[in-house]
Amino acid sequence: MKLINVYIEHLTLQLNQLFTYACDEPVQKGCRVKVDFAHRECIGFVQETDVKSDLKNIKPVLEVIDKEPLLNEELLDLAQYISKRYVCSVISAYKTMLPPALRPSSTYKKIIYEDHVYLSSSTLPLTSKQANVYEEIKDKLPMKASEFRKLTKSLAKPLIEKGYVKLRKLPKSNDVLPSYIEDSIHELTLEQKNAIEEIENSNDSCFLLHGVTGSGKTEVFLHLAQTVLKQNKQVLFLVPEIGLTPMMIERVMARFQRKVAIYHSQLNDQEKYEQYCLVKDKKVDIVIGTRSAAFMPFDDLGLILMDEEHDTSYKQDSMPRYHTRDIALWRAKYHGCKVVLSSATPSLESYSRAYKNVYHLVSLTKRIYDQMPEIHLVDMKEERNQFGLSQRLIDAIQKTLDKNDQVILLLNRRGYLPVVRCSNCNEVMMCPDCGIALTYHKSNDSLMCHCCGNVYRFDHTCPKCHSHHFFQVGMGTERLEENIQMLFPNANIVRMDADSTKRKNAHAKLLKEFEQSGDILLGTQMVAKGLDFERVTLVGILQADNALIHSDYRSCEIAYQMLEQASGRSGRGVKKGDVYIQTYDPGHYVMQSVLKHDYLGFFRKEMSYRHLGVYPPYVFLCCIIYSHESLEKAMDVALLGKQFLSQFKVLGPLEINMRQRQKRVRLIVKSKDETQLNQTIWKLVEYHRSLKTNVKQDINMYPLILEE
DNA sequence: AGCACGCCGACT
DNA sequence: GTCGGCGTGCTC
């Protein structure tokens, strides 16, 4: 009797261990099996074959699901690395690495197939009509059966029956590629040429391309990719979750034609599966996509490009909480290829590594059209606030519209009213699950929790005192749109936020609409990222201090990145651009650094604060959240956890927002020694299991955002 | 995470 | 005397 070791699906970190089953059928590492586990059917993922065991009661596997391994050796190894580094189960790493349709889940996801027609040979006689059609279409094969029937009409059947063509079932494919655009090849600037040469001629493996906004980083990317493709190697092109995804895909497609796979969260399961197979079957050389694209089954990777490397969407905020940068570096090492991280506003972590020559720093200091936009800090203490706008910004918008140029306005808050407060009894509408204020959305006349996404009916009656009157304080993008339309009745306004981009491809559609006929693009931070429209010469940022008031250690870095990136959307063409930043604190070093486009100045200042406060990149952090319906219970277990971690500096326990009606308590662990931190956290997992408590412990290694 | 097991209170 | 409440512990 042959024995195998499998990981069991769905069980949390508590059960990150192998279980032995008997299996006489041949089965390989990396395949799924169906097993009986604790009196129910589960999916197991084969990790080891031909193992020895002296356990009694070894059950047989019920069914071998896969003939071929789902993951190759490299990706199986990568899962072990993710599990170790991020303190998560190996099975959770496998799950994120696979497209949903192939995940080791207990519910089978259906893969839809359709018929394709292939050329075949036959000696059976054809009628002249049949022969004519056959001659016409035989060079166009293979094609979809539906298309074939359209072309051949009634002659389809005899051609198939006589064996001149044959049918084969393939997974149904949808065209996920965006509309085709013309490629525009730009003459490289001297800086760009030097950057390309420096990267290609170096023996270093990881580069940080620091280029100011509008300096043509994409063109550098495309040239580097070209060289690698000529060597018949593959290129992975990573982009952040939103915003510039459609624009970047278009440019890569325009340059390299159709041998591109695309992978991002907006694809449905079927589409993801198709794109995954394109890579697995070696039908494409370039993959462009968001963080999940980092797990594509490459066999000969030649280059990894990571655009806007500072973007926080590169870190997954559910298990496994990996950072895409770590995955990129690991895979580059495995394939012996280069990684280029790129940003106009690098993360402090990456820039400090470049500073210490861990990464090779390459800089682009000039814009293609050589003119940085001019920044105007508008001191809101001295301005009258009209519908959220200062007179200076209103004048600037009017001037820009008069010139027939375009405007981008950024307000990082969606909805209509961020807080709904009864004007009679001061009651604030709150989310019962999260305990935070609900936002009023006018479009569907409802209250939404921006934490959990729950939507509640709103009958405009206070649940406490039954009054019908509410304060109208604060503003989100929805209300701003209304106000702007009032101020500029002839302007065509496009609003882009999480609400207006919910539908599929809404992103690309809104951007197209703005490009063709829009005057003002108004939105949340997603309008700050990567957009490249030559006619935009004014960017206005409202409530710029919002980002600074968080207590998070990273809030200044995030604020700086957001302001500088948003500023970078202005004046990207021949015309000079302006940026108006409305703030109550124009003297703040974040504002002053943005004013002078002084990244290095910001970096030095922020690093000195991080050093003083003992925060990354000077130490490694781990964030642990204990949750339970009783605050007291969660607090008790958190205190035990803190005791267990007494060798480190631990902040907390601190009560934070509830989630799903569970009270939550947070610990933050700081350590200068990464290995020691990692090992101790694994011991904490063991310790927590030994407590046999029903308080949940959730671990986030190297967190980017602390306030949850 | 489920789901069986087990130890007490309410009820035909 | 039994039905079922949910706290606890195990899963090859």
PDB file of N, CA and C in Angstrom, chain A residues 150-190:
ATOM      1  N   LYS A 150     -21.113  29.802 -39.453  1.00  0.00           N
ATOM      2  CA  LYS A 150     -21.563  31.038 -40.089  1.00  0.00           C
ATOM      3  C   LYS A 150     -21.002  31.130 -41.518  1.00  0.00           C
ATOM      4  N   LEU A 151     -19.741  30.718 -41.705  1.00  0.00           N
ATOM      5  CA  LEU A 151     -19.071  30.825 -42.996  1.00  0.00           C
ATOM      6  C   LEU A 151     -19.519  29.752 -43.977  1.00  0.00           C
ATOM      7  N   THR A 152     -19.806  28.550 -43.441  1.00  0.00           N
ATOM      8  CA  THR A 152     -20.074  27.435 -44.345  1.00  0.00           C
ATOM      9  C   THR A 152     -21.552  27.090 -44.444  1.00  0.00           C
ATOM     10  N   LYS A 153     -22.341  27.678 -43.564  1.00  0.00           N
ATOM     11  CA  LYS A 153     -23.799  27.451 -43.555  1.00  0.00           C
ATOM     12  C   LYS A 153     -24.129  25.957 -43.557  1.00  0.00           C
ATOM     13  N   SER A 154     -24.896  25.527 -44.541  1.00  0.00           N
ATOM     14  CA  SER A 154     -25.381  24.144 -44.551  1.00  0.00           C
ATOM     15  C   SER A 154     -24.271  23.139 -44.904  1.00  0.00           C
ATOM     16  N   LEU A 155     -23.152  23.676 -45.390  1.00  0.00           N
ATOM     17  CA  LEU A 155     -22.079  22.756 -45.801  1.00  0.00           C
ATOM     18  C   LEU A 155     -21.199  22.331 -44.625  1.00  0.00           C
ATOM     19  N   ALA A 156     -21.456  22.897 -43.448  1.00  0.00           N
ATOM     20  CA  ALA A 156     -20.639  22.574 -42.285  1.00  0.00           C
ATOM     21  C   ALA A 156     -20.718  21.090 -41.960  1.00  0.00           C
ATOM     22  N   LYS A 157     -21.958  20.605 -41.954  1.00  0.00           N
ATOM     23  CA  LYS A 157     -22.180  19.221 -41.536  1.00  0.00           C
ATOM     24  C   LYS A 157     -21.443  18.204 -42.425  1.00  0.00           C
ATOM     25  N   PRO A 158     -21.624  18.279 -43.769  1.00  0.00           N
ATOM     26  CA  PRO A 158     -20.908  17.304 -44.611  1.00  0.00           C
ATOM     27  C   PRO A 158     -19.384  17.394 -44.473  1.00  0.00           C
ATOM     28  N   LEU A 159     -18.845  18.596 -44.315  1.00  0.00           N
ATOM     29  CA  LEU A 159     -17.385  18.732 -44.195  1.00  0.00           C
ATOM     30  C   LEU A 159     -16.879  18.025 -42.937  1.00  0.00           C
ATOM     31  N   ILE A 160     -17.666  18.158 -41.869  1.00  0.00           N
ATOM     32  CA  ILE A 160     -17.274  17.489 -40.622  1.00  0.00           C
ATOM     33  C   ILE A 160     -17.431  15.972 -40.770  1.00  0.00           C
ATOM     34  N   GLU A 161     -18.581  15.574 -41.359  1.00  0.00           N
ATOM     35  CA  GLU A 161     -18.864  14.133 -41.462  1.00  0.00           C
ATOM     36  C   GLU A 161     -17.892  13.420 -42.382  1.00  0.00           C
ATOM     37  N   LYS A 162     -17.476  14.111 -43.436  1.00  0.00           N
ATOM     38  CA  LYS A 162     -16.540  13.473 -44.376  1.00  0.00           C
ATOM     39  C   LYS A 162     -15.093  13.552 -43.868  1.00  0.00           C
ATOM     40  N   GLY A 163     -14.897  14.217 -42.743  1.00  0.00           N
ATOM     41  CA  GLY A 163     -13.577  14.180 -42.110  1.00  0.00           C
ATOM     42  C   GLY A 163     -12.578  15.193 -42.645  1.00  0.00           C
ATOM     43  N   TYR A 164     -13.045  16.198 -43.410  1.00  0.00           N
ATOM     44  CA  TYR A 164     -12.106  17.213 -43.908  1.00  0.00           C
ATOM     45  C   TYR A 164     -11.699  18.190 -42.790  1.00  0.00           C
ATOM     46  N   VAL A 165     -12.622  18.332 -41.855  1.00  0.00           N
ATOM     47  CA  VAL A 165     -12.271  19.104 -40.653  1.00  0.00           C
ATOM     48  C   VAL A 165     -12.716  18.274 -39.456  1.00  0.00           C
ATOM     49  N   LYS A 166     -12.101  18.555 -38.312  1.00  0.00           N
ATOM     50  CA  LYS A 166     -12.592  17.855 -37.115  1.00  0.00           C
ATOM     51  C   LYS A 166     -12.780  18.834 -35.953  1.00  0.00           C
ATOM     52  N   LEU A 167     -13.621  18.404 -35.014  1.00  0.00           N
ATOM     53  CA  LEU A 167     -13.964  19.256 -33.880  1.00  0.00           C
ATOM     54  C   LEU A 167     -13.147  18.880 -32.654  1.00  0.00           C
ATOM     55  N   ARG A 168     -12.822  19.879 -31.895  1.00  0.00           N
ATOM     56  CA  ARG A 168     -12.128  19.623 -30.628  1.00  0.00           C
ATOM     57  C   ARG A 168     -12.692  20.591 -29.592  1.00  0.00           C
ATOM     58  N   LYS A 169     -12.869  20.103 -28.380  1.00  0.00           N
ATOM     59  CA  LYS A 169     -13.409  20.976 -27.330  1.00  0.00           C
ATOM     60  C   LYS A 169     -12.270  21.735 -26.645  1.00  0.00           C
ATOM     61  N   LEU A 170     -12.421  23.044 -26.576  1.00  0.00           N
ATOM     62  CA  LEU A 170     -11.443  23.876 -25.867  1.00  0.00           C
ATOM     63  C   LEU A 170     -12.204  24.751 -24.878  1.00  0.00           C
ATOM     64  N   PRO A 171     -11.522  25.184 -23.806  1.00  0.00           N
ATOM     65  CA  PRO A 171     -12.208  26.092 -22.879  1.00  0.00           C
ATOM     66  C   PRO A 171     -12.697  27.320 -23.632  1.00  0.00           C
ATOM     67  N   LYS A 172     -13.943  27.701 -23.376  1.00  0.00           N
ATOM     68  CA  LYS A 172     -14.537  28.862 -24.040  1.00  0.00           C
ATOM     69  C   LYS A 172     -13.689  30.100 -23.752  1.00  0.00           C
ATOM     70  N   SER A 173     -13.422  30.870 -24.799  1.00  0.00           N
ATOM     71  CA  SER A 173     -12.569  32.034 -24.552  1.00  0.00           C
ATOM     72  C   SER A 173     -13.290  33.320 -24.895  1.00  0.00           C
ATOM     73  N   ASN A 174     -13.094  34.294 -24.060  1.00  0.00           N
ATOM     74  CA  ASN A 174     -13.639  35.624 -24.321  1.00  0.00           C
ATOM     75  C   ASN A 174     -12.466  36.536 -24.603  1.00  0.00           C
ATOM     76  N   ASP A 175     -12.710  37.544 -25.387  1.00  0.00           N
ATOM     77  CA  ASP A 175     -11.623  38.479 -25.643  1.00  0.00           C
ATOM     78  C   ASP A 175     -11.539  39.472 -24.496  1.00  0.00           C
ATOM     79  N   VAL A 176     -10.485  39.355 -23.704  1.00  0.00           N
ATOM     80  CA  VAL A 176     -10.346  40.273 -22.580  1.00  0.00           C
ATOM     81  C   VAL A 176      -9.455  41.449 -22.944  1.00  0.00           C
ATOM     82  N   LEU A 177      -8.948  41.410 -24.174  1.00  0.00           N
ATOM     83  CA  LEU A 177      -8.003  42.454 -24.560  1.00  0.00           C
ATOM     84  C   LEU A 177      -8.752  43.737 -24.887  1.00  0.00           C
ATOM     85  N   PRO A 178      -8.196  44.863 -24.495  1.00  0.00           N
ATOM     86  CA  PRO A 178      -8.872  46.127 -24.786  1.00  0.00           C
ATOM     87  C   PRO A 178      -8.744  46.487 -26.263  1.00  0.00           C
ATOM     88  N   SER A 179      -9.492  47.502 -26.659  1.00  0.00           N
ATOM     89  CA  SER A 179      -9.437  47.907 -28.057  1.00  0.00           C
ATOM     90  C   SER A 179      -8.010  48.272 -28.443  1.00  0.00           C
ATOM     91  N   TYR A 180      -7.747  48.074 -29.697  1.00  0.00           N
ATOM     92  CA  TYR A 180      -6.404  48.212 -30.214  1.00  0.00           C
ATOM     93  C   TYR A 180      -6.056  49.681 -30.443  1.00  0.00           C
ATOM     94  N   ILE A 181      -4.886  50.127 -30.017  1.00  0.00           N
ATOM     95  CA  ILE A 181      -4.504  51.502 -30.336  1.00  0.00           C
ATOM     96  C   ILE A 181      -3.194  51.521 -31.121  1.00  0.00           C
ATOM     97  N   GLU A 182      -2.983  52.611 -31.797  1.00  0.00           N
ATOM     98  CA  GLU A 182      -1.746  52.787 -32.567  1.00  0.00           C
ATOM     99  C   GLU A 182      -0.559  52.895 -31.624  1.00  0.00           C
ATOM    100  N   ASP A 183       0.529  52.270 -31.997  1.00  0.00           N
ATOM    101  CA  ASP A 183       1.738  52.434 -31.206  1.00  0.00           C
ATOM    102  C   ASP A 183       2.411  53.732 -31.622  1.00  0.00           C
ATOM    103  N   SER A 184       2.885  54.488 -30.636  1.00  0.00           N
ATOM    104  CA  SER A 184       3.639  55.679 -30.982  1.00  0.00           C
ATOM    105  C   SER A 184       5.040  55.508 -30.416  1.00  0.00           C
ATOM    106  N   ILE A 185       5.999  55.382 -31.301  1.00  0.00           N
ATOM    107  CA  ILE A 185       7.367  55.199 -30.831  1.00  0.00           C
ATOM    108  C   ILE A 185       7.997  56.574 -30.652  1.00  0.00           C
ATOM    109  N   HIS A 186       8.437  56.829 -29.436  1.00  0.00           N
ATOM    110  CA  HIS A 186       9.028  58.129 -29.152  1.00  0.00           C
ATOM    111  C   HIS A 186      10.543  58.030 -29.253  1.00  0.00           C
ATOM    112  N   GLU A 187      11.131  59.117 -29.722  1.00  0.00           N
ATOM    113  CA  GLU A 187      12.592  59.236 -29.687  1.00  0.00           C
ATOM    114  C   GLU A 187      13.006  59.249 -28.221  1.00  0.00           C
ATOM    115  N   LEU A 188      13.986  58.434 -27.872  1.00  0.00           N
ATOM    116  CA  LEU A 188      14.409  58.397 -26.478  1.00  0.00           C
ATOM    117  C   LEU A 188      15.207  59.635 -26.113  1.00  0.00           C
ATOM    118  N   THR A 189      14.993  60.122 -24.886  1.00  0.00           N
ATOM    119  CA  THR A 189      15.848  61.210 -24.413  1.00  0.00           C
ATOM    120  C   THR A 189      17.183  60.615 -23.988  1.00  0.00           C
ATOM    121  N   LEU A 190      18.155  61.478 -23.805  1.00  0.00           N
ATOM    122  CA  LEU A 190      19.487  61.008 -23.418  1.00  0.00           C
ATOM    123  C   LEU A 190      19.420  60.264 -22.087  1.00  0.00           C
TER     124      LEU A 190
END
